[in-house]
């Protein structure tokens, strides 16, 4: 038959590479360091090349597509975007209150996601640095190395992640890029069989999550000087808390504390986020710098994520995690902890809380129900906020009378932490890099600081796993002295300046 | 009475009635030949060529070729399937088919056919046409990005609904689906969600509004079995659509 590719016997062998905008949109991080005559570090900047095309892409699309489509925004926690967008679309379809089944199935999905993302972040991406040292042999400094030296730790890391992914599969339909949450509710609940399979494993998961907290505490205990000081800087903190002030990843109201731990605002309806959070544009960065309006651009930047959440809440509503939270708070005598490496400790406390919450939800028969969706009076604007694994995530949409999205604004966790990560690497560069030639180990110190917040700048760049990062050293005369790149596959190279 | 006339399809005897085409007879006999622009309820159109088979060694579109007694029809061969795959790949690059966020995914004949033919990539350069959606109608969405120009909606609206609301305009590579109203908008036709035309699209162009992803993964038509296991997938899709649980169960307020 003839179909246009005239004369080619086997057109399928004449491969042409199509540039697919979907697979091409991989962002990356870039650090530039300026040195003076004495090779002292004078300026350090983290530039994240964020993919912003999404906001434009979503315009003109029907609103019910959005919760599925937005999952492409993150390689590690697509469920966060799925749920934040669903919450925004709940407002569009007029849902005042989800059915108990919908609310609990969504929560289960989200806490499963928290578990898998935190396990991946800590065990796969960060434990090699922490167990072997920041400039240890790069060939060993990965999860395979951990598996060789600490097989049980690595095995549990893998199984914790897999369990979280199973929770997601059961609630969303697939381990990644499911469709479970829809405007106004969910499209499925959990079957008895699915529940029983998860219940069979949850007590191991709980025990391993407790051990993971113990492991981080032990690491802190072995080298408190390093853990308390590496990349440290002081800032405000922001997160959702429940109306009672509890930790809540799925829903709540905004609370911010200043660097001394005093409450700046509390129980703010997140639909008013723009009255409290502004975004500053700086000429040298594509990514915006959010700040708390009340404190202004210089003082108003803040941290989000585990370290903020664990210290922002009054308590964690599950007993084991709350006991760990109290120990964490006591560690510094009640003063806020700002050390980036303490993120890992807080992260493991959160993973334990996620495991406890999953256990409770699995024992709740509402997750088996079949009243899935509730809707009400249509609205034209919807805002959904959620605590994603790496921090507060804001989705904001406007939808016209024909059901098409006309406006989309997202503030992702990486963006909230933009200034915080900049501060952390400034501290690290000053302390470890000044006057030194760039080595992989030194480059990794910068990465360790970034990775405490965000394993691969994933929210902004959609990466999964290894972060693509380039560090450039610029001398006093403006000439480039050195440059080191780590690629997405984990290899490093020294591109010619 | 004499036995009904038969031809062979990949060696299997298929009975046919006078006037039936090869594909009509195959569908009636429960035998699968890949097809996209054919639907048993409508006169064949013969445009997608995915139903191409060889009859006595010569290529022919099975949806438009009359069945003849004793004909030797080959369909499921590596060579023909490779040609079909290339056709389907071209359909993918001519439109904007972004399956991961398409609500028709799992119920889409184009996607199911591509899977079944072992298509792993679009292979050709994407056209990335600019085709804005028509969301003007209160009940139906038209997402032209996914149109494969099969003309089923044209035939359904003309022959069943008697409304003549859709047409294929232009020719060749510029062919596109248009709405037959003064403004070109669906809202300005008398099409309703109950029309046959609203339910025949094999891909995700003509969609009921606000249903979205109401069907969970695992319960979509082609989650259960591949399209090649269904001689008449259009019927399966229609059945699933009819049996769709309403997603607007109210626990507070009115309809969205
Ligand atoms: S809208 Fe659907 S039914 Fe109509 S021509 Fe396009 S693909 Fe065919
Ligand atoms: S089904 Fe025969 S040409 Fe399309």
PDB file of N, CA and C in Angstrom, chain B residues 36-85:
ATOM      1  N   UNK B  36     -10.314   1.843  12.026  1.00  0.00           N
ATOM      2  CA  UNK B  36     -10.593   3.055  12.798  1.00  0.00           C
ATOM      3  C   UNK B  36     -11.788   3.837  12.261  1.00  0.00           C
ATOM      4  N   UNK B  37     -11.901   3.977  10.934  1.00  0.00           N
ATOM      5  CA  UNK B  37     -12.985   4.816  10.411  1.00  0.00           C
ATOM      6  C   UNK B  37     -14.256   4.002  10.142  1.00  0.00           C
ATOM      7  N   UNK B  38     -14.178   2.703  10.396  1.00  0.00           N
ATOM      8  CA  UNK B  38     -15.355   1.852  10.187  1.00  0.00           C
ATOM      9  C   UNK B  38     -16.136   1.704  11.484  1.00  0.00           C
ATOM     10  N   UNK B  39     -17.461   1.695  11.347  1.00  0.00           N
ATOM     11  CA  UNK B  39     -18.347   1.427  12.482  1.00  0.00           C
ATOM     12  C   UNK B  39     -19.513   0.636  11.899  1.00  0.00           C
ATOM     13  N   UNK B  40     -19.891  -0.480  12.497  1.00  0.00           N
ATOM     14  CA  UNK B  40     -20.900  -1.345  11.884  1.00  0.00           C
ATOM     15  C   UNK B  40     -22.231  -0.646  11.600  1.00  0.00           C
ATOM     16  N   UNK B  41     -22.509   0.438  12.327  1.00  0.00           N
ATOM     17  CA  UNK B  41     -23.789   1.116  12.129  1.00  0.00           C
ATOM     18  C   UNK B  41     -23.802   2.051  10.930  1.00  0.00           C
ATOM     19  N   UNK B  42     -22.644   2.254  10.307  1.00  0.00           N
ATOM     20  CA  UNK B  42     -22.588   3.266   9.248  1.00  0.00           C
ATOM     21  C   UNK B  42     -21.994   2.718   7.971  1.00  0.00           C
ATOM     22  N   UNK B  43     -22.329   3.423   6.912  1.00  0.00           N
ATOM     23  CA  UNK B  43     -21.786   3.107   5.610  1.00  0.00           C
ATOM     24  C   UNK B  43     -20.266   3.298   5.661  1.00  0.00           C
ATOM     25  N   UNK B  44     -19.490   2.345   5.139  1.00  0.00           N
ATOM     26  CA  UNK B  44     -18.030   2.487   5.204  1.00  0.00           C
ATOM     27  C   UNK B  44     -17.549   3.735   4.478  1.00  0.00           C
ATOM     28  N   UNK B  45     -16.461   4.246   4.966  1.00  0.00           N
ATOM     29  CA  UNK B  45     -15.901   5.495   4.468  1.00  0.00           C
ATOM     30  C   UNK B  45     -14.577   5.242   3.755  1.00  0.00           C
ATOM     31  N   UNK B  46     -13.849   4.234   4.231  1.00  0.00           N
ATOM     32  CA  UNK B  46     -12.637   3.819   3.520  1.00  0.00           C
ATOM     33  C   UNK B  46     -11.510   4.815   3.524  1.00  0.00           C
ATOM     34  N   UNK B  47     -11.350   5.585   4.608  1.00  0.00           N
ATOM     35  CA  UNK B  47     -10.327   6.635   4.559  1.00  0.00           C
ATOM     36  C   UNK B  47      -9.075   6.337   5.371  1.00  0.00           C
ATOM     37  N   UNK B  48      -9.185   5.590   6.461  1.00  0.00           N
ATOM     38  CA  UNK B  48      -8.004   5.456   7.314  1.00  0.00           C
ATOM     39  C   UNK B  48      -7.033   4.400   6.811  1.00  0.00           C
ATOM     40  N   UNK B  49      -7.536   3.451   6.095  1.00  0.00           N
ATOM     41  CA  UNK B  49      -6.743   2.364   5.485  1.00  0.00           C
ATOM     42  C   UNK B  49      -6.099   1.413   6.502  1.00  0.00           C
ATOM     43  N   UNK B  50      -6.446   1.592   7.756  1.00  0.00           N
ATOM     44  CA  UNK B  50      -5.892   0.692   8.771  1.00  0.00           C
ATOM     45  C   UNK B  50      -6.456  -0.721   8.599  1.00  0.00           C
ATOM     46  N   UNK B  51      -7.618  -0.817   7.930  1.00  0.00           N
ATOM     47  CA  UNK B  51      -8.253  -2.117   7.736  1.00  0.00           C
ATOM     48  C   UNK B  51      -7.699  -2.859   6.516  1.00  0.00           C
ATOM     49  N   UNK B  52      -6.636  -2.304   5.952  1.00  0.00           N
ATOM     50  CA  UNK B  52      -6.071  -2.914   4.744  1.00  0.00           C
ATOM     51  C   UNK B  52      -5.687  -4.382   4.976  1.00  0.00           C
ATOM     52  N   UNK B  53      -6.075  -5.194   4.009  1.00  0.00           N
ATOM     53  CA  UNK B  53      -5.716  -6.622   4.022  1.00  0.00           C
ATOM     54  C   UNK B  53      -5.191  -6.944   2.621  1.00  0.00           C
ATOM     55  N   UNK B  54      -4.781  -8.173   2.405  1.00  0.00           N
ATOM     56  CA  UNK B  54      -4.544  -8.567   1.014  1.00  0.00           C
ATOM     57  C   UNK B  54      -5.612  -9.575   0.627  1.00  0.00           C
ATOM     58  N   UNK B  55      -6.151  -9.366  -0.547  1.00  0.00           N
ATOM     59  CA  UNK B  55      -7.146 -10.288  -1.092  1.00  0.00           C
ATOM     60  C   UNK B  55      -6.515 -10.918  -2.328  1.00  0.00           C
ATOM     61  N   UNK B  56      -6.234 -12.203  -2.222  1.00  0.00           N
ATOM     62  CA  UNK B  56      -5.540 -12.852  -3.331  1.00  0.00           C
ATOM     63  C   UNK B  56      -4.209 -12.178  -3.604  1.00  0.00           C
ATOM     64  N   UNK B  57      -3.571 -11.661  -2.537  1.00  0.00           N
ATOM     65  CA  UNK B  57      -2.249 -11.077  -2.689  1.00  0.00           C
ATOM     66  C   UNK B  57      -2.244  -9.591  -2.989  1.00  0.00           C
ATOM     67  N   UNK B  58      -3.415  -8.999  -3.250  1.00  0.00           N
ATOM     68  CA  UNK B  58      -3.450  -7.565  -3.564  1.00  0.00           C
ATOM     69  C   UNK B  58      -4.014  -6.781  -2.389  1.00  0.00           C
ATOM     70  N   UNK B  59      -3.405  -5.610  -2.126  1.00  0.00           N
ATOM     71  CA  UNK B  59      -3.887  -4.772  -1.029  1.00  0.00           C
ATOM     72  C   UNK B  59      -5.306  -4.267  -1.294  1.00  0.00           C
ATOM     73  N   UNK B  60      -6.118  -4.248  -0.247  1.00  0.00           N
ATOM     74  CA  UNK B  60      -7.465  -3.691  -0.373  1.00  0.00           C
ATOM     75  C   UNK B  60      -7.949  -3.256   1.005  1.00  0.00           C
ATOM     76  N   UNK B  61      -8.749  -2.204   1.019  1.00  0.00           N
ATOM     77  CA  UNK B  61      -9.363  -1.777   2.278  1.00  0.00           C
ATOM     78  C   UNK B  61     -10.526  -2.718   2.558  1.00  0.00           C
ATOM     79  N   UNK B  62     -10.441  -3.477   3.645  1.00  0.00           N
ATOM     80  CA  UNK B  62     -11.442  -4.519   3.874  1.00  0.00           C
ATOM     81  C   UNK B  62     -12.818  -3.942   4.184  1.00  0.00           C
ATOM     82  N   UNK B  63     -12.876  -2.674   4.644  1.00  0.00           N
ATOM     83  CA  UNK B  63     -14.185  -2.116   4.991  1.00  0.00           C
ATOM     84  C   UNK B  63     -15.002  -1.782   3.753  1.00  0.00           C
ATOM     85  N   UNK B  64     -14.304  -1.578   2.619  1.00  0.00           N
ATOM     86  CA  UNK B  64     -15.044  -1.202   1.410  1.00  0.00           C
ATOM     87  C   UNK B  64     -15.006  -2.280   0.330  1.00  0.00           C
ATOM     88  N   UNK B  65     -14.262  -3.346   0.567  1.00  0.00           N
ATOM     89  CA  UNK B  65     -14.137  -4.385  -0.454  1.00  0.00           C
ATOM     90  C   UNK B  65     -15.185  -5.475  -0.230  1.00  0.00           C
ATOM     91  N   UNK B  66     -15.995  -5.701  -1.248  1.00  0.00           N
ATOM     92  CA  UNK B  66     -17.026  -6.732  -1.140  1.00  0.00           C
ATOM     93  C   UNK B  66     -16.417  -8.092  -0.866  1.00  0.00           C
ATOM     94  N   UNK B  67     -17.058  -8.835  -0.001  1.00  0.00           N
ATOM     95  CA  UNK B  67     -16.630 -10.208   0.219  1.00  0.00           C
ATOM     96  C   UNK B  67     -17.032 -11.054  -0.989  1.00  0.00           C
ATOM     97  N   UNK B  68     -16.146 -11.940  -1.413  1.00  0.00           N
ATOM     98  CA  UNK B  68     -16.490 -12.838  -2.526  1.00  0.00           C
ATOM     99  C   UNK B  68     -16.173 -14.264  -2.115  1.00  0.00           C
ATOM    100  N   UNK B  69     -16.965 -15.166  -2.601  1.00  0.00           N
ATOM    101  CA  UNK B  69     -16.811 -16.561  -2.205  1.00  0.00           C
ATOM    102  C   UNK B  69     -15.437 -17.075  -2.613  1.00  0.00           C
ATOM    103  N   UNK B  70     -14.800 -17.747  -1.671  1.00  0.00           N
ATOM    104  CA  UNK B  70     -13.520 -18.375  -1.968  1.00  0.00           C
ATOM    105  C   UNK B  70     -12.335 -17.440  -1.925  1.00  0.00           C
ATOM    106  N   UNK B  71     -12.553 -16.154  -1.632  1.00  0.00           N
ATOM    107  CA  UNK B  71     -11.424 -15.223  -1.583  1.00  0.00           C
ATOM    108  C   UNK B  71     -10.467 -15.626  -0.474  1.00  0.00           C
ATOM    109  N   UNK B  72      -9.192 -15.412  -0.707  1.00  0.00           N
ATOM    110  CA  UNK B  72      -8.173 -15.706   0.310  1.00  0.00           C
ATOM    111  C   UNK B  72      -7.684 -14.372   0.863  1.00  0.00           C
ATOM    112  N   UNK B  73      -8.121 -14.085   2.094  1.00  0.00           N
ATOM    113  CA  UNK B  73      -7.812 -12.790   2.694  1.00  0.00           C
ATOM    114  C   UNK B  73      -6.755 -12.975   3.774  1.00  0.00           C
ATOM    115  N   UNK B  74      -5.701 -12.158   3.706  1.00  0.00           N
ATOM    116  CA  UNK B  74      -4.670 -12.187   4.739  1.00  0.00           C
ATOM    117  C   UNK B  74      -4.704 -10.871   5.485  1.00  0.00           C
ATOM    118  N   UNK B  75      -4.686 -10.939   6.795  1.00  0.00           N
ATOM    119  CA  UNK B  75      -4.737  -9.703   7.577  1.00  0.00           C
ATOM    120  C   UNK B  75      -3.625  -9.636   8.616  1.00  0.00           C
ATOM    121  N   UNK B  76      -3.545 -10.663   9.437  1.00  0.00           N
ATOM    122  CA  UNK B  76      -2.624 -10.588  10.579  1.00  0.00           C
ATOM    123  C   UNK B  76      -1.246 -11.096  10.182  1.00  0.00           C
ATOM    124  N   UNK B  77      -0.563 -10.361   9.312  1.00  0.00           N
ATOM    125  CA  UNK B  77       0.788 -10.764   8.915  1.00  0.00           C
ATOM    126  C   UNK B  77       1.758  -9.674   9.346  1.00  0.00           C
ATOM    127  N   UNK B  78       3.010 -10.015   9.605  1.00  0.00           N
ATOM    128  CA  UNK B  78       3.984  -8.996  10.035  1.00  0.00           C
ATOM    129  C   UNK B  78       4.076  -7.844   9.046  1.00  0.00           C
ATOM    130  N   UNK B  79       4.021  -8.138   7.759  1.00  0.00           N
ATOM    131  CA  UNK B  79       4.182  -7.069   6.767  1.00  0.00           C
ATOM    132  C   UNK B  79       3.002  -6.098   6.814  1.00  0.00           C
ATOM    133  N   UNK B  80       1.803  -6.634   6.838  1.00  0.00           N
ATOM    134  CA  UNK B  80       0.629  -5.749   6.859  1.00  0.00           C
ATOM    135  C   UNK B  80       0.567  -4.978   8.175  1.00  0.00           C
ATOM    136  N   UNK B  81       0.901  -5.651   9.254  1.00  0.00           N
ATOM    137  CA  UNK B  81       0.855  -4.951  10.536  1.00  0.00           C
ATOM    138  C   UNK B  81       1.894  -3.834  10.613  1.00  0.00           C
ATOM    139  N   UNK B  82       3.036  -4.031   9.954  1.00  0.00           N
ATOM    140  CA  UNK B  82       4.049  -2.957   9.926  1.00  0.00           C
ATOM    141  C   UNK B  82       3.510  -1.751   9.168  1.00  0.00           C
ATOM    142  N   UNK B  83       2.785  -2.010   8.089  1.00  0.00           N
ATOM    143  CA  UNK B  83       2.190  -0.906   7.335  1.00  0.00           C
ATOM    144  C   UNK B  83       1.112  -0.201   8.159  1.00  0.00           C
ATOM    145  N   UNK B  84       0.325  -0.987   8.837  1.00  0.00           N
ATOM    146  CA  UNK B  84      -0.712  -0.384   9.702  1.00  0.00           C
ATOM    147  C   UNK B  84      -0.075   0.466  10.797  1.00  0.00           C
ATOM    148  N   UNK B  85       1.019  -0.075  11.337  1.00  0.00           N
ATOM    149  CA  UNK B  85       1.686   0.652  12.416  1.00  0.00           C
ATOM    150  C   UNK B  85       2.145   2.020  11.910  1.00  0.00           C
TER     151      UNK B  85
END
